[in-house]
XYZ file of C-alpha atoms in Angstrom:
237
model
C 41.186 0.777 -17.458
C 42.077 4.249 -18.487
C 45.185 6.015 -17.532
C 43.029 8.950 -16.522
C 42.159 7.112 -13.464
C 44.125 8.430 -10.741
C 44.860 5.953 -9.126
C 46.326 4.291 -12.237
C 48.539 7.080 -12.982
C 49.959 7.033 -9.474
C 51.292 3.613 -10.235
C 52.436 4.663 -13.403
C 54.513 7.422 -11.431
C 55.643 4.531 -9.239
C 56.728 2.157 -12.019
C 58.694 5.245 -13.279
C 60.708 5.970 -10.260
C 61.271 2.469 -9.668
C 62.279 1.798 -12.995
C 65.212 4.769 -13.141
C 66.418 3.923 -9.912
C 66.763 0.070 -10.026
C 67.333 0.206 -13.728
C 65.243 -3.326 -14.842
C 61.329 -3.935 -14.853
C 61.111 -7.057 -12.672
C 62.883 -5.440 -9.791
C 60.407 -2.114 -10.121
C 57.371 -4.524 -10.707
C 58.671 -6.084 -7.142
C 58.938 -3.350 -4.976
C 55.820 -1.963 -6.571
C 53.949 -4.583 -5.415
C 55.593 -4.515 -1.861
C 54.621 -0.715 -1.553
C 51.398 -1.566 -2.718
C 51.154 -3.986 0.071
C 52.603 -1.386 2.090
C 49.359 0.599 1.658
C 46.649 -1.864 3.338
C 48.590 -0.808 6.604
C 47.561 3.381 5.853
C 44.545 4.949 5.534
C 42.676 5.706 2.171
C 42.704 7.260 0.087
C 46.628 6.769 -1.007
C 47.993 9.894 -2.860
C 50.658 9.941 -5.104
C 53.168 10.988 -2.390
C 52.487 8.405 -0.227
C 52.959 5.589 -2.834
C 56.242 7.096 -3.797
C 57.497 7.180 -0.270
C 56.008 3.382 -0.276
C 57.765 2.708 -3.422
C 60.944 4.245 -1.763
C 60.835 2.456 1.218
C 60.611 -0.646 -0.493
C 63.675 0.301 -2.627
C 65.799 0.415 0.264
C 65.047 -3.523 1.103
C 65.422 -4.573 -2.256
C 68.907 -6.529 -2.950
C 69.188 -5.159 -6.196
C 69.656 -1.191 -5.157
C 73.286 -1.033 -4.364
C 74.733 1.416 -6.907
C 76.906 -0.527 -9.758
C 79.534 1.234 -12.123
C 78.486 1.861 -15.555
C 81.150 -0.091 -16.922
C 79.162 -3.280 -15.169
C 75.917 -2.464 -16.861
C 77.086 -1.605 -19.531
C 80.470 -3.059 -20.557
C 80.495 -2.930 -24.459
C 79.453 0.208 -24.582
C 81.744 2.078 -21.791
C 85.023 -0.287 -22.359
C 84.613 -1.478 -25.710
C 85.525 -0.509 -29.311
C 83.744 2.904 -30.446
C 81.440 1.354 -32.885
C 80.394 -1.339 -34.496
C 78.528 -1.495 -37.589
C 74.856 -1.873 -37.782
C 72.740 -4.686 -39.157
C 72.354 -4.015 -42.688
C 68.641 -3.883 -42.498
C 68.619 -1.993 -39.585
C 71.345 0.805 -41.060
C 68.585 1.011 -44.067
C 65.521 2.102 -42.000
C 66.430 5.440 -40.497
C 63.392 5.586 -38.494
C 64.297 2.617 -36.646
C 67.653 3.127 -35.953
C 66.415 6.704 -34.626
C 64.169 5.152 -32.026
C 67.006 2.739 -31.108
C 69.345 5.689 -30.495
C 66.631 7.033 -28.241
C 66.523 3.851 -26.826
C 70.133 3.447 -26.471
C 70.186 7.282 -24.815
C 67.417 6.027 -21.881
C 69.262 2.922 -21.407
C 72.540 4.535 -20.951
C 71.621 7.088 -18.843
C 69.806 4.798 -16.671
C 73.041 3.045 -16.014
C 74.612 6.465 -15.111
C 72.024 6.878 -12.795
C 72.440 3.211 -11.166
C 76.309 4.291 -10.298
C 74.796 6.612 -7.883
C 74.466 5.927 -4.437
C 70.822 4.693 -3.842
C 69.536 7.647 -1.932
C 71.390 10.153 -3.764
C 69.708 8.579 -6.853
C 66.493 8.716 -5.468
C 66.304 12.283 -4.909
C 67.312 13.086 -8.514
C 65.150 10.731 -10.016
C 62.415 12.421 -8.020
C 63.338 16.639 -8.858
C 64.378 15.685 -12.240
C 62.966 12.894 -13.951
C 59.777 12.971 -11.872
C 59.841 16.718 -11.774
C 58.424 16.733 -8.164
C 58.740 19.995 -6.255
C 61.932 20.096 -3.420
C 58.881 19.999 -0.753
C 57.343 16.716 -2.356
C 60.790 15.127 -2.530
C 61.586 16.113 1.111
C 58.227 14.589 1.853
C 59.063 11.505 0.218
C 62.400 10.870 1.422
C 61.958 12.289 4.897
C 64.455 14.684 4.717
C 65.342 18.026 5.101
C 65.455 21.085 2.999
C 68.948 21.576 3.414
C 70.382 17.648 3.395
C 68.119 17.579 0.114
C 69.853 20.109 -1.127
C 73.247 17.883 -0.443
C 71.396 14.685 -1.970
C 70.945 16.080 -4.839
C 74.586 18.059 -5.067
C 76.273 13.986 -4.163
C 74.057 13.118 -7.384
C 75.210 15.686 -9.721
C 78.552 15.473 -9.109
C 79.554 11.941 -10.444
C 76.820 12.178 -13.218
C 78.627 14.994 -14.279
C 81.891 13.153 -13.864
C 80.857 10.895 -16.057
C 78.817 12.659 -18.964
C 80.893 15.513 -19.203
C 84.332 14.191 -20.862
C 81.917 11.403 -22.712
C 78.672 12.299 -24.040
C 77.711 14.173 -27.229
C 74.001 15.119 -25.975
C 76.275 16.979 -23.188
C 78.490 18.480 -25.364
C 78.966 18.200 -29.119
C 82.487 17.532 -29.274
C 82.528 14.177 -26.993
C 83.587 11.485 -28.380
C 80.378 9.188 -27.663
C 77.284 9.032 -29.576
C 74.219 6.955 -29.279
C 74.061 5.789 -32.642
C 77.689 5.253 -32.562
C 77.398 3.017 -29.638
C 74.158 1.628 -30.852
C 76.161 -1.390 -32.817
C 77.759 -2.395 -29.931
C 74.906 -2.285 -27.544
C 72.784 -4.511 -29.967
C 75.742 -7.067 -30.189
C 76.249 -7.722 -26.140
C 72.591 -7.654 -25.782
C 72.550 -4.199 -23.921
C 69.965 -3.459 -26.078
C 66.912 -5.114 -27.935
C 64.395 -4.279 -29.915
C 62.007 -4.371 -26.911
C 63.730 -1.672 -25.593
C 61.828 0.807 -28.383
C 59.174 1.176 -25.983
C 58.794 3.733 -24.227
C 59.876 6.067 -27.103
C 62.703 8.411 -26.432
C 63.742 11.440 -27.894
C 67.249 10.743 -29.544
C 68.746 14.377 -29.916
C 67.384 16.300 -26.694
C 69.043 19.950 -26.528
C 71.018 19.853 -23.543
C 72.682 23.543 -23.973
C 74.764 22.697 -20.869
C 72.279 22.163 -18.828
C 72.520 18.757 -17.131
C 69.170 18.195 -15.428
C 67.681 19.084 -18.749
C 68.870 15.489 -20.581
C 66.883 13.883 -17.523
C 63.986 16.126 -17.675
C 63.295 14.969 -21.480
C 63.365 11.084 -20.265
C 59.895 9.122 -20.969
C 57.943 8.018 -18.327
C 57.072 3.982 -17.781
C 53.579 2.787 -17.897
C 52.299 -0.628 -16.498
C 50.389 -2.731 -18.878
C 46.683 -3.567 -18.462
C 47.507 -7.225 -17.011
C 50.462 -5.605 -14.850
C 47.984 -2.729 -13.193
C 44.916 -4.769 -12.333
C 46.261 -6.697 -9.280
C 47.680 -3.580 -7.946
C 44.662 -1.640 -8.640
C 42.404 -4.248 -6.481
C 44.813 -4.121 -3.551
C 44.994 -0.568 -3.498
C 40.756 0.450 -4.271
C 40.376 -2.956 -1.089
C 42.436 -0.713 1.233
């Protein structure tokens, strides 16, 4: 199955949306399946914005959509000691260490997103990670331009309060670095070797622009095995 297939591309974007809102692949796949089931009641073709709206509706019904404090999602990273030495083999492999530091940033930023209220979280992910226009985000969330501006402000403020005093990506003088917390995350299971994919820039440039940090997060993609039943159901509508 080719990634140039517009339906496959739409499903990948829907997965990316659900992953950053819900924080985990099983939960994201579950809402994606519910969204595709809902598409059976609509007239084809199902465009990307419509699929994202169906995913948003499914997220609203998902039990795992509630906000969670960052310290609850990543306890060792946010509550524990500042650093821990990396395993010897990893410390001797700079390329792998850098890849895992990128993964640490993605996992940490996803946890920060999970700490937001659900609807502002959705608005922020759609606008600043998927890069959709305000018009598209408003249609997906079925909200007015004025309310969308309020939602984005309600998302930005707690993100800035969380990352602003701590994250070195936001301010190089801050104390918390992904390489420094990598040993902790690996030790407590918050991060694993499998988290290297999708590859994530370990050291993005921010220049004080919070949204730029999130725009540099990578898209997620379905495997062929995950995509096949979803595509079959979309094409049957």
